[in-house]
PDB file of C-alpha atoms in Angstrom:
ATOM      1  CA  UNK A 298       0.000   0.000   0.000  1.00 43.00           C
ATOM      2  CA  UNK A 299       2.879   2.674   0.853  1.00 45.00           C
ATOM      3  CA  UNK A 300       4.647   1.451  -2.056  1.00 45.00           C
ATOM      4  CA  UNK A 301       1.199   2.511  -4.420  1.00 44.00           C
ATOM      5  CA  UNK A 302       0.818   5.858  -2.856  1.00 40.00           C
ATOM      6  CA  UNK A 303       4.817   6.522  -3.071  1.00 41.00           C
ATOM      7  CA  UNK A 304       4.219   5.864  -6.788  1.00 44.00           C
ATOM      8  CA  UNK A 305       1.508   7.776  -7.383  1.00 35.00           C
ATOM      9  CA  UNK A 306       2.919  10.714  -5.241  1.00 39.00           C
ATOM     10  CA  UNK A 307       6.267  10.446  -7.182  1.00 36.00           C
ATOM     11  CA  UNK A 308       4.186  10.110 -11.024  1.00 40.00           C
ATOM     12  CA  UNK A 309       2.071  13.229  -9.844  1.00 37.00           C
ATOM     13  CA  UNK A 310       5.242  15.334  -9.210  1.00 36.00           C
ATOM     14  CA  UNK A 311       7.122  14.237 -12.513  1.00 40.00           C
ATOM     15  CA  UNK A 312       3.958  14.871 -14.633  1.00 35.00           C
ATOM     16  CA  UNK A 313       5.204  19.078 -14.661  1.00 37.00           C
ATOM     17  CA  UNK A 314       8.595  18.241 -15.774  1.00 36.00           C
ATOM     18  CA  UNK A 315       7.791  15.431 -18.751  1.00 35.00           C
ATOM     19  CA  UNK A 316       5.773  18.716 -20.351  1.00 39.00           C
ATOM     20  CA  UNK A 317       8.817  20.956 -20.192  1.00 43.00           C
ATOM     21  CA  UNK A 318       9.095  19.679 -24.192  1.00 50.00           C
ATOM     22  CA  UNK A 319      12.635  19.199 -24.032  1.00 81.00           C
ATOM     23  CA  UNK A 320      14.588  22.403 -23.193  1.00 90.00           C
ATOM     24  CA  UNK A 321      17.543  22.280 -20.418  1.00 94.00           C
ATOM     25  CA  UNK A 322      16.795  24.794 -17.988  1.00 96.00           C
ATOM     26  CA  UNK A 323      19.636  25.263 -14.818  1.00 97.00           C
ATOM     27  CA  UNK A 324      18.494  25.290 -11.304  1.00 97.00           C
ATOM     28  CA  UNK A 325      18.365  28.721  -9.414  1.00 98.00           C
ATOM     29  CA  UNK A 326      20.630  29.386  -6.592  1.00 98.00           C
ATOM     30  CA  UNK A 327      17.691  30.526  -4.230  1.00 98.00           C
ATOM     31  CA  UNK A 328      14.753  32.692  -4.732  1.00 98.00           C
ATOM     32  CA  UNK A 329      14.585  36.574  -4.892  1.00 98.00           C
ATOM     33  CA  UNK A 330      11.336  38.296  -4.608  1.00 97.00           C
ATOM     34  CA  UNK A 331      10.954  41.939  -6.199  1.00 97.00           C
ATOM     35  CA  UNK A 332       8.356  44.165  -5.356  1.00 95.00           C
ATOM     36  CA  UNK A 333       9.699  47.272  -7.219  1.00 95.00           C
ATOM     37  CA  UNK A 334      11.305  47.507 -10.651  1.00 97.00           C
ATOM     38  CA  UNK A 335      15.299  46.655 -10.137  1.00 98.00           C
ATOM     39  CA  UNK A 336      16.534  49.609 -12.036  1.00 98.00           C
ATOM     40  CA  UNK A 337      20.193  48.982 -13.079  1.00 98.00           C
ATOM     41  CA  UNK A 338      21.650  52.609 -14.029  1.00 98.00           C
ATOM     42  CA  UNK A 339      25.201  51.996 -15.149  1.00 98.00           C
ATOM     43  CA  UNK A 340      27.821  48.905 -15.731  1.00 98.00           C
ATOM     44  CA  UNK A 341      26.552  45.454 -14.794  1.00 98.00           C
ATOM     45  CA  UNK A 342      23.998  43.169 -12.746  1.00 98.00           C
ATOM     46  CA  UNK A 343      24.890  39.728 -11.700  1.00 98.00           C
ATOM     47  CA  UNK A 344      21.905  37.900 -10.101  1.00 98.00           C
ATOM     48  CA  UNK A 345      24.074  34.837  -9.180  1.00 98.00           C
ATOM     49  CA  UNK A 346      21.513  32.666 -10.909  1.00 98.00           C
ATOM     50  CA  UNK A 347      18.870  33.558  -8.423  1.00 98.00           C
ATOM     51  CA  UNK A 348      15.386  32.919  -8.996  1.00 98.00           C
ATOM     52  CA  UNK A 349      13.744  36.712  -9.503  1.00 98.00           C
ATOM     53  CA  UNK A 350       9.877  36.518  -9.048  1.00 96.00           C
ATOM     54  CA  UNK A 351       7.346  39.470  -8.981  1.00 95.00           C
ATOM     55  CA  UNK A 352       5.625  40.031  -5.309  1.00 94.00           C
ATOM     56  CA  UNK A 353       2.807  43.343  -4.617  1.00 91.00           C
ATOM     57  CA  UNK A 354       2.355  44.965  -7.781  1.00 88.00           C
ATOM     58  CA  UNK A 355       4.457  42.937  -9.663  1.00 91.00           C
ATOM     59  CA  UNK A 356       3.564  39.534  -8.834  1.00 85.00           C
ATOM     60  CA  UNK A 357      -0.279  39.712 -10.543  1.00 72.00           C
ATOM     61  CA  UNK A 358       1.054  36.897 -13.558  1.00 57.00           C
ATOM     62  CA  UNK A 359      -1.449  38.877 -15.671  1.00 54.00           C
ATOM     63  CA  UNK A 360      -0.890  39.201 -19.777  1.00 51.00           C
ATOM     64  CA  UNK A 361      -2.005  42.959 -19.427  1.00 55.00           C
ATOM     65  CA  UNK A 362       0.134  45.518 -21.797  1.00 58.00           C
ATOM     66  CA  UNK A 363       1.526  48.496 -19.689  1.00 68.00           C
ATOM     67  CA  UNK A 364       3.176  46.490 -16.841  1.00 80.00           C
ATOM     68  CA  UNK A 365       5.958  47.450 -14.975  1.00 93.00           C
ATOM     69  CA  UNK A 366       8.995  45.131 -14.814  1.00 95.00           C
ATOM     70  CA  UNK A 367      11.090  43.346 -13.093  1.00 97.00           C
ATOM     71  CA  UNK A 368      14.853  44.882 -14.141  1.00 98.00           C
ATOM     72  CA  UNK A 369      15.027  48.429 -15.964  1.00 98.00           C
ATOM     73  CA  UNK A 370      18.193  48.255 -18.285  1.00 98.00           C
ATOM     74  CA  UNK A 371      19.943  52.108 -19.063  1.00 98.00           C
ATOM     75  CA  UNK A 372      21.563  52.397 -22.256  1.00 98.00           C
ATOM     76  CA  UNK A 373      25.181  50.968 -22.265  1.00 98.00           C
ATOM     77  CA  UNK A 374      23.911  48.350 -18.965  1.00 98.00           C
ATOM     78  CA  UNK A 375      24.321  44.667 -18.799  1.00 98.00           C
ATOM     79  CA  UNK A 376      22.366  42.099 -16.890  1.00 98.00           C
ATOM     80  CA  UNK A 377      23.363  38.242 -16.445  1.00 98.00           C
ATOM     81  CA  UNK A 378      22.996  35.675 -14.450  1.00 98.00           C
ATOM     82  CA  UNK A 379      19.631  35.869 -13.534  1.00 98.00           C
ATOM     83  CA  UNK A 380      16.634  33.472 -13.469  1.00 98.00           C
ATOM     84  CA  UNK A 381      13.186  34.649 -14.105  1.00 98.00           C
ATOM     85  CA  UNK A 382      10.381  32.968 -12.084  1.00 97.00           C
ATOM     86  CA  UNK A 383       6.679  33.235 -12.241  1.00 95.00           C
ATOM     87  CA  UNK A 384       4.903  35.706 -11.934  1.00 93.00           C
ATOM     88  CA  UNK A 385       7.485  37.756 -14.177  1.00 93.00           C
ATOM     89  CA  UNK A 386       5.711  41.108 -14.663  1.00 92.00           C
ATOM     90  CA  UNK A 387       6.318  42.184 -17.746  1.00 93.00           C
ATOM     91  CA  UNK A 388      10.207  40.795 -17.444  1.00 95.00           C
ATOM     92  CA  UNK A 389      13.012  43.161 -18.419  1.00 98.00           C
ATOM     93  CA  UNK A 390      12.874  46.946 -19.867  1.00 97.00           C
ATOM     94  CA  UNK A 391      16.105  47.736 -22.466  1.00 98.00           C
ATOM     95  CA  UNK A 392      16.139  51.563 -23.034  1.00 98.00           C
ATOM     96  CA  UNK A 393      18.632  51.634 -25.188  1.00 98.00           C
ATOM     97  CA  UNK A 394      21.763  49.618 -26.063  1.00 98.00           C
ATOM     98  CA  UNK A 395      21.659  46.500 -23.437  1.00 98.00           C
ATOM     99  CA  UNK A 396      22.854  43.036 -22.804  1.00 98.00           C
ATOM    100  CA  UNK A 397      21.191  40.262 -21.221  1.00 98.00           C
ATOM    101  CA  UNK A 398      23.566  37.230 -20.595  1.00 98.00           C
ATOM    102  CA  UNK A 399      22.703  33.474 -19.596  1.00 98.00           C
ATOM    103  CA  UNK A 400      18.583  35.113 -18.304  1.00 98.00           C
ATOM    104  CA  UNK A 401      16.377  32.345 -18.233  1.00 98.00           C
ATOM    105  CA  UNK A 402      12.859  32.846 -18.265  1.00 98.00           C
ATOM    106  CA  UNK A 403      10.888  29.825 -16.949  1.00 97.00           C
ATOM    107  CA  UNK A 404       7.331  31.603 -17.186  1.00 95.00           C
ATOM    108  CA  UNK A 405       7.153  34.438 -19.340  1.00 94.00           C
ATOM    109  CA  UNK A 406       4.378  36.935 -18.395  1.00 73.00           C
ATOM    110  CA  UNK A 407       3.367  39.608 -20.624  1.00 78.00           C
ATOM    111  CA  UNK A 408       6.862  39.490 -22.136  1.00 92.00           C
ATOM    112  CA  UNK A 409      10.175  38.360 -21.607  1.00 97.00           C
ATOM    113  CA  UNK A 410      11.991  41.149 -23.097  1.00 98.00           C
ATOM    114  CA  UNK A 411      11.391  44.905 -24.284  1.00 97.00           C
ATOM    115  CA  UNK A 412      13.267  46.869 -26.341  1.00 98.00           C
ATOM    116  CA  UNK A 413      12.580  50.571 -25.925  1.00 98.00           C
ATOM    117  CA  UNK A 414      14.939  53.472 -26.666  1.00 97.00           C
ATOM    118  CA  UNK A 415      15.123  56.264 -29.574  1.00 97.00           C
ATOM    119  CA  UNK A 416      18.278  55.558 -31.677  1.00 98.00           C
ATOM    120  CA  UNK A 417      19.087  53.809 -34.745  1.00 98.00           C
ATOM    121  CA  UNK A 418      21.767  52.578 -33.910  1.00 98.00           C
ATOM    122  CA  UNK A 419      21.197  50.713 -30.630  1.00 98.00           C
ATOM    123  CA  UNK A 420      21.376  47.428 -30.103  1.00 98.00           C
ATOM    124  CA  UNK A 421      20.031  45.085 -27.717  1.00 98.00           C
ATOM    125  CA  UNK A 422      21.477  41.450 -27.264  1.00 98.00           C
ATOM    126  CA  UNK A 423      20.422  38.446 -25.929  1.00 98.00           C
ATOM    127  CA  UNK A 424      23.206  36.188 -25.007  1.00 98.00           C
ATOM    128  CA  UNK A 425      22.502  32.715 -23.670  1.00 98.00           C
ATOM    129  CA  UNK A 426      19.367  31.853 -21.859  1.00 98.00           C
ATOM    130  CA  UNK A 427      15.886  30.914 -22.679  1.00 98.00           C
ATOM    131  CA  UNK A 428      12.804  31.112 -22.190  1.00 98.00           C
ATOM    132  CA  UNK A 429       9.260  28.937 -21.774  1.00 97.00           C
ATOM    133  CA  UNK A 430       5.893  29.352 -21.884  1.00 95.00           C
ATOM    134  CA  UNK A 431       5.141  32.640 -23.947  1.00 95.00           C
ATOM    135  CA  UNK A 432       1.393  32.627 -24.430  1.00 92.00           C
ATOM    136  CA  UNK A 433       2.279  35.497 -26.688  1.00 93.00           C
ATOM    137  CA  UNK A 434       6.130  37.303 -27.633  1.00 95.00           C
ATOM    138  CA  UNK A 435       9.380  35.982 -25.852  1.00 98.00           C
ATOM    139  CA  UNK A 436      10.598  39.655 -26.971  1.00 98.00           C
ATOM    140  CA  UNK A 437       9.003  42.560 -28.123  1.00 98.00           C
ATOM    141  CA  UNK A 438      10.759  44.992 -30.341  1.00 98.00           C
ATOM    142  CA  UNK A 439       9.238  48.474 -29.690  1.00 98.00           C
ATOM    143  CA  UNK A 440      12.150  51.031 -30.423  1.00 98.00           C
ATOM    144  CA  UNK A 441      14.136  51.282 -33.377  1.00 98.00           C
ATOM    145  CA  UNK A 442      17.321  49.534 -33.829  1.00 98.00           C
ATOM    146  CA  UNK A 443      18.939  46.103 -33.592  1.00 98.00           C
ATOM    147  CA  UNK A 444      18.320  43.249 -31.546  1.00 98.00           C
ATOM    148  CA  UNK A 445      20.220  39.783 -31.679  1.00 98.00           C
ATOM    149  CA  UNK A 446      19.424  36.414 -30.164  1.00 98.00           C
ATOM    150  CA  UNK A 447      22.238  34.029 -30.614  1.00 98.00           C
ATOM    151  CA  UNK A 448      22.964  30.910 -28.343  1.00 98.00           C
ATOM    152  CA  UNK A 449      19.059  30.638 -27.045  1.00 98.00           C
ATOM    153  CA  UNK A 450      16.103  28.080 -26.647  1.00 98.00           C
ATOM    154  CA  UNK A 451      12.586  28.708 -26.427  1.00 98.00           C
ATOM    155  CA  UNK A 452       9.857  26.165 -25.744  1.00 97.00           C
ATOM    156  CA  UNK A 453       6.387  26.288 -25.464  1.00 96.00           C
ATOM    157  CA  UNK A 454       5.808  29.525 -27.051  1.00 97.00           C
ATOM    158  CA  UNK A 455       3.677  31.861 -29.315  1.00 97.00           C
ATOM    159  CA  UNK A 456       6.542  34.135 -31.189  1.00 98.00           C
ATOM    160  CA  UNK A 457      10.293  34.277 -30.334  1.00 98.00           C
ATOM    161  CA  UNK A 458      10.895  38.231 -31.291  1.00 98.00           C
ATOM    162  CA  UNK A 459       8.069  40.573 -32.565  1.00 98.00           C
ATOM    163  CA  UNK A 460       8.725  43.863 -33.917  1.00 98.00           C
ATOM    164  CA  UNK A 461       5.881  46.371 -32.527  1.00 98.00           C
ATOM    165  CA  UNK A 462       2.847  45.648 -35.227  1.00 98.00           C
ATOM    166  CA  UNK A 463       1.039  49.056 -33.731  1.00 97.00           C
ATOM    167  CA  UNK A 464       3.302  51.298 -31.924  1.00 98.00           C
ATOM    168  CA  UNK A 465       1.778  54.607 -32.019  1.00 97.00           C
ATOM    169  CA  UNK A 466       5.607  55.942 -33.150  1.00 97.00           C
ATOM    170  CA  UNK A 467       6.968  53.160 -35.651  1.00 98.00           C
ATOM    171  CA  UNK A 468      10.359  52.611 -36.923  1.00 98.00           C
ATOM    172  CA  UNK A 469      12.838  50.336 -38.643  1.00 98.00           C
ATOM    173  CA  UNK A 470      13.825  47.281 -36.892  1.00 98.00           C
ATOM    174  CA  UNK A 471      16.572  44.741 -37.284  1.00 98.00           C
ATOM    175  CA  UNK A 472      16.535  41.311 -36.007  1.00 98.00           C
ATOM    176  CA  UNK A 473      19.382  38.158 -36.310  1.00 98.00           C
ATOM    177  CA  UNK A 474      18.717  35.362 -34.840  1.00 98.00           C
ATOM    178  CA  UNK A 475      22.118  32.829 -34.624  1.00 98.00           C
ATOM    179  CA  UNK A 476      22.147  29.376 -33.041  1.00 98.00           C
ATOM    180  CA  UNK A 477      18.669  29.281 -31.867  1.00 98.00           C
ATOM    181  CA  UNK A 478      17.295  26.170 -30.314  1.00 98.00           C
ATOM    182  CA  UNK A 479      13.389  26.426 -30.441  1.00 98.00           C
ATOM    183  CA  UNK A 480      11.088  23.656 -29.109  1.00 97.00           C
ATOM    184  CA  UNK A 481       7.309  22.817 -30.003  1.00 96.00           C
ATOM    185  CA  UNK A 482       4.795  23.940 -29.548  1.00 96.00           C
ATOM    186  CA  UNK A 483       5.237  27.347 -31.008  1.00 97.00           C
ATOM    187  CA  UNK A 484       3.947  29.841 -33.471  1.00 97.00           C
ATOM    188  CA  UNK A 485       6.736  31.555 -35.047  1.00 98.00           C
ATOM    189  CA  UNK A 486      10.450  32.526 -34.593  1.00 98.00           C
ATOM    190  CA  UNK A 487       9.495  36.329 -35.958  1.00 98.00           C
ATOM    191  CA  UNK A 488       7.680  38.922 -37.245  1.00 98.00           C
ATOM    192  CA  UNK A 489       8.254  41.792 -39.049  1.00 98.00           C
ATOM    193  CA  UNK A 490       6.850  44.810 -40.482  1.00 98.00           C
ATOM    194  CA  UNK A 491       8.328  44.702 -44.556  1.00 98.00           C
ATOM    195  CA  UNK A 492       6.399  48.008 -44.947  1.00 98.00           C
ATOM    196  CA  UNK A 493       8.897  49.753 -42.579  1.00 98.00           C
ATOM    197  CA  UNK A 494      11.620  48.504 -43.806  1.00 98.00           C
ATOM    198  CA  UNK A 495      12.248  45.594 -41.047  1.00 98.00           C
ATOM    199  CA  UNK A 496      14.575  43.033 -41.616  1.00 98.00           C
ATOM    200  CA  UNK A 497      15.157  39.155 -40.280  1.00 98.00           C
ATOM    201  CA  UNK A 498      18.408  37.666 -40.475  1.00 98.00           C
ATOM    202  CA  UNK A 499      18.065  33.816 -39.385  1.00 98.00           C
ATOM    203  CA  UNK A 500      21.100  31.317 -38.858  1.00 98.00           C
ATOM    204  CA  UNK A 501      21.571  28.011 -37.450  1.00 98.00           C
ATOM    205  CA  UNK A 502      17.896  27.767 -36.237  1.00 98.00           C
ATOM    206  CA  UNK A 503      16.882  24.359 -35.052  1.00 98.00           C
ATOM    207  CA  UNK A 504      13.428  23.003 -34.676  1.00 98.00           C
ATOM    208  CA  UNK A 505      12.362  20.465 -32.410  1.00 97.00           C
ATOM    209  CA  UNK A 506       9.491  18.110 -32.250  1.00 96.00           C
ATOM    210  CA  UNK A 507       7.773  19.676 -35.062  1.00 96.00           C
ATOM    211  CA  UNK A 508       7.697  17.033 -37.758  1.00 94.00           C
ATOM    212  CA  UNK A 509       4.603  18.945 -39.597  1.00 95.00           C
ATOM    213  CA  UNK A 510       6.595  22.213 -39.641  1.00 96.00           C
ATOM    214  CA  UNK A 511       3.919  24.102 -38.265  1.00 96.00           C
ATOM    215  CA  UNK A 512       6.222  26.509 -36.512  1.00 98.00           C
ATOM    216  CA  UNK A 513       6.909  29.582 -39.341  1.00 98.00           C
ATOM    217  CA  UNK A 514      10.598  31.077 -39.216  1.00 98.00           C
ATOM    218  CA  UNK A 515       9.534  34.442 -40.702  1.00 98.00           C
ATOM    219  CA  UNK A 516       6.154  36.246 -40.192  1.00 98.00           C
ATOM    220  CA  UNK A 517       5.749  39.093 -42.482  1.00 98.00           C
ATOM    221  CA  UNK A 518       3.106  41.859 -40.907  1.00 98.00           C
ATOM    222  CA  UNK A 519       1.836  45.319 -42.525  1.00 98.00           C
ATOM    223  CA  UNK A 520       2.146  47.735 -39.305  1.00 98.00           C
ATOM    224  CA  UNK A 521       0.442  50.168 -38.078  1.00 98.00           C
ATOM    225  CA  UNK A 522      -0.141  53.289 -35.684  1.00 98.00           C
ATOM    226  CA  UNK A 523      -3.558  51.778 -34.920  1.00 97.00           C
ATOM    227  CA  UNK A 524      -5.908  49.007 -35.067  1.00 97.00           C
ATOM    228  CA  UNK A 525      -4.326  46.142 -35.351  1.00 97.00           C
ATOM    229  CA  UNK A 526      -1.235  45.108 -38.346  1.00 98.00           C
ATOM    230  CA  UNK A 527      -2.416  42.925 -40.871  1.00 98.00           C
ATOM    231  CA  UNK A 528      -0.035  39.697 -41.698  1.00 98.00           C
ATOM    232  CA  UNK A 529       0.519  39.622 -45.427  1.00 98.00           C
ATOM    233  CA  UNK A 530       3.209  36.335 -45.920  1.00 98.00           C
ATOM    234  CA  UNK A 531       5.754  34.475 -44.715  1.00 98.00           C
ATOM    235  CA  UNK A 532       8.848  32.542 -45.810  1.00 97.00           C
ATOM    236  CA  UNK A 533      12.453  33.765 -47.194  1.00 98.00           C
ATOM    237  CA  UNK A 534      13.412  36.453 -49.523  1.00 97.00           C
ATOM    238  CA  UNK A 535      15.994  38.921 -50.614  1.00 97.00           C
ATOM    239  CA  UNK A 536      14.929  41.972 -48.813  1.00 98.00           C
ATOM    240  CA  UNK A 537      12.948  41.212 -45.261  1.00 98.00           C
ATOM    241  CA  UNK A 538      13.230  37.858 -44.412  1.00 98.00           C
ATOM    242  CA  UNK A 539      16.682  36.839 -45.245  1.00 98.00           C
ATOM    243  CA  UNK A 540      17.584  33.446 -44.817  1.00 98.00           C
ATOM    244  CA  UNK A 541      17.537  30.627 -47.215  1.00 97.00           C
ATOM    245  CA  UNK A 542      15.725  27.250 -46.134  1.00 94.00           C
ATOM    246  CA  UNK A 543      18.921  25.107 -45.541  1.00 97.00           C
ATOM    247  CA  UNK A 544      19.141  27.082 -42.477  1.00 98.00           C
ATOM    248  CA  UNK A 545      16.706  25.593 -40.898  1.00 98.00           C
ATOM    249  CA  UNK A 546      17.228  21.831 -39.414  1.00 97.00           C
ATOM    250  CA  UNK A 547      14.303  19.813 -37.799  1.00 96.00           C
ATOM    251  CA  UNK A 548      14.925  17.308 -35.456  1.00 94.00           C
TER     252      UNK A 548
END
């Protein structure tokens, strides 16, 4: 009889990790509540692989748009070494050039990532890491500028970068994506807005567990100031979405 219940007990408790779809996540040193943004104002945050959660006005879990979050990145700041937990608010704030190094997002909220900021020429870069469970945008490309993913997984997830389909100010936006792992379910890997000009570079992508390719590498949106953008394709080319097929592997 104790041997049943231990069995059950122990089956209950690995049921959560068997639908972690395959991603290696690393285990957080010890947890770290926040109940105000973390604003980092010059040179570099190490969380020391702590697990960062929202508490008070952070820690609602909501999806609503307009959320503060949990780090607030200046312009020339770094953060690593830092473990997202749930609730995430609405994750980390870039407002200009940033890095993020080895961040690991184990429930994204509203998103994982936002890149703000005013020039054309900053760039925001995601180093290491990863991220699960994005009902909606791992990253969320609101400013103008660069951003780069290289060296990341995602799993479970509805878009891995987004450039801002209805910013009331819109811009240009560059993403490259290099050496991304990306694990179904998901959506798409990105979207962008071809009638501003946004481009996708995509390298070394791998795609797991998605033998009907239902997950789309390149989204390709109309944007807008307003309403809501309108997707109008999808799929390489010479000016927007530039990548060729054979960088893409399933598995």
């Amino acid at each position: 009889m104790a041997t049943t219940v231990l069995a059950v007990a122990l089956a209950a408790f690995l049921v959560p990790q068997a639908q972690a779809a395959g991603s290696t996540f690393p285990t957080p040193t010890g947890p770290k509540p926040v109940g105000a943004t973390i604003k980092v104002t010059s040179g570099t945050y190490d969380g020391g692989m702590k697990r960062f959660y929202g508490t008070g006005n952070l820690g609602s879990g909501g999806q609503n748009e307009g959320q503060d979050p949990i780090f607030q990145l200046a312009n020339g700041t770094t953060l690593k070494n830092v473990v997202l937990g749930a609730p995430a608010a609405d994750g980390v704030h870039c407002l200009g050039t940033c890095t993020l190094t080895n961040v690991w997002w184990e429930d994204v909220g509203e998103d994982a990532a936002t890149f703000k900021g005013t020039s054309s020429s900053q760039t925001m870069t995601i180093s290491g890491g990863g991220a699960r469970k994005a009902s909606d945008k791992v990253f969320q490309h609101n400013g103008p500028g660069t951003m780069i993913i290289r060296n990341f997984q995602v799993d479970d997830f509805g878009k891995l970068y987004r450039s801002c389909g209805n910013c009331k100010t819109q811009h240009k936006r560059n993403v490259v994506l290099e050496n991304i792992t990306a694990f179904s379910p998901g959506k798409s890997l990105v979207g962008i807005n071809t009638n501003y000009g946004d481009t996708a570079r995509l390298s070394k992508i791998t795609i797991v567990g998605d033998s009907s390719k239902k997950i789309v590498a390149c989204e390709k949106y109309k944007g807008v100031t307003s309403g809501e953008p309108s997707k109008i394709g999808s799929g390489p080319d010479s000016t927007n979405c530039l990548y060729k097929t054979s960088d893409i592997t399933y598995r």
